[in-house]
Short mmCIF file of C-alpha atoms and ligand atoms in Angstrom, two decimals:
data_model
loop_
_atom_site.label_atom_id
_atom_site.label_comp_id
_atom_site.label_asym_id
_atom_site.label_seq_id
_atom_site.Cartn_x
_atom_site.Cartn_y
_atom_site.Cartn_z
CA MET A 16 14.89 5.80 1.37
CA ALA A 17 11.75 7.08 2.96
CA SER A 18 10.80 8.02 6.45
CA LEU A 19 7.36 9.40 7.26
CA SER A 20 6.26 11.68 10.02
CA LEU A 21 2.56 12.06 10.76
CA ARG A 22 1.96 14.88 13.22
CA ASN A 23 -1.36 15.63 14.89
CA ILE A 24 -3.30 14.54 11.82
CA TYR A 25 -7.08 14.87 11.68
CA LYS A 26 -9.64 13.98 9.05
CA VAL A 27 -13.04 15.59 9.12
CA TYR A 28 -15.20 14.55 6.14
CA PRO A 29 -17.40 17.16 4.44
CA ASN A 30 -20.43 15.76 6.28
CA GLY A 31 -18.71 16.66 9.57
CA PHE A 32 -17.67 13.15 10.52
CA ASN A 33 -14.33 13.08 12.32
CA ALA A 34 -12.74 9.87 11.02
CA VAL A 35 -9.15 10.36 12.26
CA LYS A 36 -8.17 12.25 15.40
CA ASP A 37 -4.73 13.45 16.51
CA PHE A 38 -2.82 10.75 14.67
CA ASN A 39 0.90 10.82 15.54
CA LEU A 40 3.42 8.36 14.15
CA GLU A 41 7.08 8.38 13.17
CA ILE A 42 7.89 5.74 10.56
CA GLU A 43 11.51 4.94 9.81
CA ASP A 44 13.00 4.04 6.47
CA LYS A 45 12.29 0.38 5.47
CA GLU A 46 9.79 -0.22 8.24
CA PHE A 47 6.85 -2.53 7.61
CA ILE A 48 4.01 -0.89 9.52
CA ILE A 49 0.73 -2.72 10.03
CA PHE A 50 -2.58 -0.95 10.71
CA VAL A 51 -5.17 -3.07 12.50
CA GLY A 52 -8.52 -2.26 14.09
CA PRO A 53 -12.24 -2.75 13.58
CA SER A 54 -13.95 -1.82 10.33
CA GLY A 55 -14.59 1.92 10.19
CA CYS A 56 -11.82 2.91 12.63
CA GLY A 57 -10.04 5.09 10.06
CA LYS A 58 -7.33 2.85 8.56
CA SER A 59 -8.21 3.48 4.92
CA THR A 60 -8.77 7.17 5.55
CA THR A 61 -5.26 7.43 6.98
CA LEU A 62 -3.74 5.58 4.02
CA ARG A 63 -5.62 7.78 1.58
CA MET A 64 -4.36 10.91 3.32
CA ILE A 65 -0.78 9.61 3.08
CA ALA A 66 -1.31 8.85 -0.61
CA GLY A 67 -2.81 12.30 -1.15
CA LEU A 68 -6.16 10.90 -2.28
CA GLU A 69 -7.88 12.52 0.67
CA GLU A 70 -7.16 15.96 2.02
CA ILE A 71 -5.62 16.26 5.49
CA SER A 72 -7.99 18.42 7.53
CA LYS A 73 -5.44 19.35 10.18
CA GLY A 74 -1.88 18.36 11.03
CA GLU A 75 1.26 17.74 9.00
CA LEU A 76 2.57 14.88 6.90
CA TYR A 77 6.31 14.81 6.20
CA ILE A 78 8.04 12.41 3.83
CA ASP A 79 11.81 12.48 4.25
CA ASP A 80 11.49 15.69 6.23
CA LYS A 81 9.57 17.43 3.46
CA LEU A 82 6.07 18.72 4.19
CA VAL A 83 3.80 17.10 1.60
CA ASN A 84 0.27 18.12 2.68
CA ASP A 85 -0.23 20.03 -0.57
CA VAL A 86 1.78 17.77 -2.89
CA GLU A 87 -0.23 16.04 -5.64
CA PRO A 88 -0.59 12.24 -5.34
CA LYS A 89 1.44 11.68 -8.50
CA ASP A 90 4.34 13.69 -7.08
CA ARG A 91 4.47 11.90 -3.73
CA ASP A 92 6.58 8.89 -4.69
CA ILE A 93 4.00 6.61 -3.09
CA ALA A 94 2.17 3.68 -4.66
CA MET A 95 -1.01 2.11 -3.32
CA VAL A 96 -2.19 -1.48 -3.73
CA PHE A 97 -5.90 -2.06 -3.13
CA GLN A 98 -7.86 -5.19 -2.26
CA SER A 99 -9.80 -5.00 -5.49
CA TYR A 100 -7.44 -5.39 -8.40
CA ALA A 101 -9.25 -2.99 -10.75
CA LEU A 102 -7.27 -4.07 -13.81
CA TYR A 103 -8.29 -2.67 -17.19
CA PRO A 104 -10.08 -5.61 -18.84
CA HIS A 105 -9.41 -4.61 -22.45
CA MET A 106 -5.65 -4.15 -21.93
CA SER A 107 -2.93 -6.79 -21.83
CA ILE A 108 -1.11 -7.40 -18.56
CA TYR A 109 1.88 -5.57 -19.99
CA ASP A 110 -0.23 -2.52 -20.79
CA ASN A 111 -1.95 -2.68 -17.42
CA MET A 112 1.44 -2.43 -15.75
CA ALA A 113 2.77 0.19 -18.17
CA PHE A 114 -0.30 2.44 -18.11
CA GLY A 115 0.64 4.66 -15.17
CA LEU A 116 4.15 5.19 -16.52
CA LYS A 117 2.82 6.12 -19.97
CA LEU A 118 0.60 8.72 -18.31
CA ARG A 119 3.75 10.14 -16.77
CA LYS A 120 5.31 10.32 -20.24
CA MET A 121 8.21 8.07 -19.31
CA PRO A 122 10.41 6.97 -22.23
CA LYS A 123 9.32 3.66 -23.77
CA ASP A 124 12.57 1.78 -23.14
CA GLU A 125 12.50 2.77 -19.47
CA ILE A 126 8.87 1.61 -19.20
CA ASP A 127 9.84 -1.66 -20.83
CA ARG A 128 12.74 -2.18 -18.45
CA ARG A 129 10.55 -1.55 -15.41
CA VAL A 130 7.63 -3.72 -16.55
CA ARG A 131 9.91 -6.67 -17.35
CA GLU A 132 11.83 -6.31 -14.10
CA ALA A 133 8.60 -6.21 -12.04
CA ALA A 134 7.20 -9.17 -14.01
CA ARG A 135 10.36 -11.13 -13.26
CA ILE A 136 10.22 -10.36 -9.54
CA LEU A 137 6.54 -11.38 -9.41
CA ASP A 138 6.96 -14.39 -11.69
CA ILE A 139 4.36 -13.23 -14.21
CA GLU A 140 6.67 -12.79 -17.24
CA HIS A 141 4.78 -15.50 -19.12
CA LEU A 142 1.47 -13.64 -18.68
CA LEU A 143 2.39 -10.25 -20.12
CA ASP A 144 0.50 -10.73 -23.40
CA ARG A 145 -2.69 -12.00 -21.79
CA LYS A 146 -5.86 -10.17 -20.82
CA PRO A 147 -6.82 -10.04 -17.12
CA LYS A 148 -9.85 -12.31 -17.50
CA LEU A 149 -7.58 -15.26 -18.33
CA LEU A 150 -5.69 -14.90 -15.05
CA SER A 151 -6.37 -16.49 -11.67
CA GLY A 152 -7.09 -14.33 -8.61
CA GLY A 153 -3.54 -14.73 -7.34
CA GLN A 154 -2.08 -13.80 -10.70
CA ARG A 155 -4.28 -10.71 -10.88
CA GLN A 156 -3.17 -9.64 -7.43
CA ARG A 157 0.44 -9.96 -8.61
CA VAL A 158 -0.34 -7.72 -11.57
CA ALA A 159 -1.88 -5.19 -9.20
CA MET A 160 1.36 -5.26 -7.20
CA GLY A 161 3.32 -5.03 -10.43
CA ARG A 162 1.55 -1.81 -11.29
CA ALA A 163 2.75 -0.39 -7.99
CA ILE A 164 6.29 -1.78 -8.25
CA VAL A 165 6.98 -0.31 -11.70
CA ARG A 166 6.67 3.14 -10.21
CA GLU A 167 9.64 2.27 -8.00
CA PRO A 168 8.10 4.26 -5.16
CA LYS A 169 9.76 5.00 -1.87
CA VAL A 170 6.62 4.02 -0.01
CA PHE A 171 4.04 1.27 -0.60
CA LEU A 172 0.58 1.53 0.89
CA MET A 173 -1.36 -1.73 0.89
CA ASP A 174 -5.03 -1.82 1.88
CA GLU A 175 -5.92 -5.45 2.67
CA PRO A 176 -4.18 -6.62 -0.50
CA LEU A 177 -4.77 -10.32 0.19
CA SER A 178 -8.29 -10.28 1.61
CA ASN A 179 -9.91 -11.45 -1.63
CA LEU A 180 -7.67 -14.50 -2.00
CA ASP A 181 -8.28 -18.00 -0.68
CA ALA A 182 -6.37 -19.19 2.38
CA LYS A 183 -3.67 -21.11 0.53
CA LEU A 184 -2.88 -18.29 -1.85
CA ARG A 185 -2.88 -15.82 1.02
CA VAL A 186 -0.08 -17.73 2.72
CA GLN A 187 1.91 -17.88 -0.49
CA MET A 188 1.45 -14.20 -1.31
CA ARG A 189 2.28 -13.24 2.27
CA ILE A 190 5.67 -14.88 1.90
CA GLU A 191 6.16 -13.11 -1.42
CA ILE A 192 5.32 -9.73 0.05
CA SER A 193 7.87 -10.34 2.77
CA LYS A 194 10.53 -11.15 0.16
CA LEU A 195 9.47 -8.14 -1.86
CA HIS A 196 9.94 -5.88 1.13
CA GLN A 197 13.48 -7.13 1.65
CA ARG A 198 14.28 -6.96 -2.00
CA LEU A 199 12.90 -3.49 -2.73
CA GLN A 200 14.12 -2.05 0.58
CA SER A 201 10.99 0.07 0.67
CA THR A 202 8.86 1.44 3.46
CA ILE A 203 5.47 -0.30 3.65
CA ILE A 204 2.22 0.54 5.42
CA TYR A 205 -0.15 -2.39 5.32
CA VAL A 206 -3.76 -2.69 6.49
CA THR A 207 -4.99 -6.14 7.48
CA HIS A 208 -7.50 -7.99 9.63
CA ASP A 209 -5.33 -11.11 9.59
CA GLN A 210 -3.32 -11.60 12.77
CA THR A 211 -0.87 -13.98 11.09
CA GLU A 212 -0.12 -11.40 8.42
CA ALA A 213 0.33 -8.74 11.06
CA MET A 214 2.67 -10.91 13.14
CA THR A 215 4.83 -12.24 10.35
CA LEU A 216 5.12 -9.13 8.19
CA GLY A 217 5.09 -6.21 10.59
CA THR A 218 8.05 -4.51 12.20
CA ARG A 219 5.48 -2.52 14.22
CA ILE A 220 1.75 -2.73 14.60
CA VAL A 221 -0.53 0.28 15.00
CA VAL A 222 -3.83 -0.54 16.67
CA MET A 223 -6.61 1.95 15.86
CA LYS A 224 -10.08 2.41 17.27
CA ASP A 225 -12.66 5.12 16.51
CA GLY A 226 -10.13 7.20 14.58
CA VAL A 227 -7.53 7.13 17.36
CA ILE A 228 -4.27 5.21 17.82
CA GLN A 229 -4.72 2.92 20.82
CA GLN A 230 -1.33 1.26 20.82
CA VAL A 231 1.87 1.00 18.79
CA ASP A 232 4.08 -1.99 19.48
CA SER A 233 6.17 -4.81 18.05
CA PRO A 234 4.30 -7.98 17.01
CA GLN A 235 5.99 -9.88 19.86
CA ASN A 236 4.83 -7.48 22.54
CA LEU A 237 1.35 -7.19 21.11
CA TYR A 238 0.49 -10.82 20.49
CA ASP A 239 2.80 -13.04 22.51
CA ARG A 240 2.01 -11.71 25.94
CA PRO A 241 -0.44 -13.74 28.05
P1 ADP B 90 -11.48 1.50 7.91
O1 ADP B 90 -10.55 1.56 6.76
O2 ADP B 90 -10.77 1.38 9.23
O3 ADP B 90 -12.53 0.46 7.76
P2 ADP B 90 -12.37 4.06 6.92
O4 ADP B 90 -11.18 4.92 6.98
O5 ADP B 90 -12.77 3.49 5.61
O6 ADP B 90 -12.23 2.90 8.01
O7 ADP B 90 -13.60 4.86 7.50
C1 ADP B 90 -13.55 5.51 8.74
C2 ADP B 90 -14.88 6.14 9.03
O8 ADP B 90 -15.06 7.26 8.15
C3 ADP B 90 -16.06 5.21 8.80
O9 ADP B 90 -16.99 5.48 9.80
C4 ADP B 90 -16.57 5.61 7.42
O10 ADP B 90 -17.96 5.37 7.29
C5 ADP B 90 -16.27 7.10 7.43
N1 ADP B 90 -16.06 7.63 6.07
C6 ADP B 90 -15.25 7.13 5.12
N2 ADP B 90 -15.29 7.86 4.01
C7 ADP B 90 -16.17 8.85 4.26
C8 ADP B 90 -16.67 9.94 3.51
N3 ADP B 90 -16.25 10.17 2.25
N4 ADP B 90 -17.56 10.77 4.11
C9 ADP B 90 -17.96 10.55 5.36
N5 ADP B 90 -17.54 9.55 6.13
C10 ADP B 90 -16.65 8.70 5.58
P1 ADP B 91 -13.88 -0.19 2.64
O1 ADP B 91 -14.51 -0.66 3.92
O2 ADP B 91 -13.67 -1.27 1.62
O3 ADP B 91 -12.66 0.66 2.85
P2 ADP B 91 -15.97 1.74 2.55
O4 ADP B 91 -17.30 1.10 2.40
O5 ADP B 91 -15.50 2.21 3.89
O6 ADP B 91 -14.92 0.75 1.89
O7 ADP B 91 -15.85 2.97 1.58
C1 ADP B 91 -16.08 2.86 0.19
C2 ADP B 91 -16.15 4.26 -0.40
O8 ADP B 91 -17.28 4.96 0.16
C3 ADP B 91 -14.92 5.09 -0.06
O9 ADP B 91 -14.56 5.86 -1.19
C4 ADP B 91 -15.38 6.00 1.08
O10 ADP B 91 -14.71 7.25 1.04
C5 ADP B 91 -16.85 6.14 0.82
N1 ADP B 91 -17.60 6.22 2.10
C6 ADP B 91 -17.53 5.37 3.13
N2 ADP B 91 -18.33 5.77 4.14
C7 ADP B 91 -18.93 6.91 3.70
C8 ADP B 91 -19.86 7.81 4.29
N3 ADP B 91 -20.33 7.63 5.51
N4 ADP B 91 -20.25 8.87 3.56
C9 ADP B 91 -19.78 9.06 2.33
N5 ADP B 91 -18.89 8.26 1.72
C10 ADP B 91 -18.46 7.19 2.41
#
């Protein structure tokens, strides 16, 4: 269960650049929200503020009615999946997925349960002993998702997770992400440039430009109208 409330949020970077202006959005539990808009319009900045990786300059962020502006990233119950996989090359796939949980000092048997469950969902059980360099791009992207899933977060933030994959794999992974959303019953915020991804995955689409929300609408209303 996770709803988010973003109220009058601004981001001003230390150099004075105002990257996000008066961002207001209510996100309900289990929504699949898509952020679209030209490069540099503030999508990643907004995601990073939600994740706690970037300070909110002004405004309030609530998760399940709790103000989280000053809550550490690790205590936010949010996991982020990036477009670059950034797997640790010297570690096995198992250890790559377990790493974040070990840092949190989770008991070993609980880590093992979570890693194996995520590997099963993502169909990478047979790869757990391998090193990342032996995996294909699609398999690596699954591992990157696995690292997020094992945290069992309330909210997933995905920043163009499929943009480095070829067209065929993108279609396949898109279908898997859709299944994952239904299965995990999580709230997802997803940045993409791909209209098909936006239309097929999103419950609502947020269109941004120059740090401002231009429009929020359903995929049908946004794309199907003449
Ligand atoms: P998007 O994800 O939509 O491509 P970003 O959120 O990455 O956009 O960036 C929004 C704007 O903020 C861009 O103009 C970018 O150059 C600027 N920006 C991003 N990070 C910083 C930073 N650390 N300092 C100053 N400006 C930044
Ligand atoms: P992407 O487009 O893949 O999101 P960016 O090139 O916007 O990546 O940003 C890459 C990194 O550089 C980010 O950590 C961002 O905060 C930083 N960055 C982007 N624009 C600026 C800027 N104008 N000044 C300082 N840092 C920036």
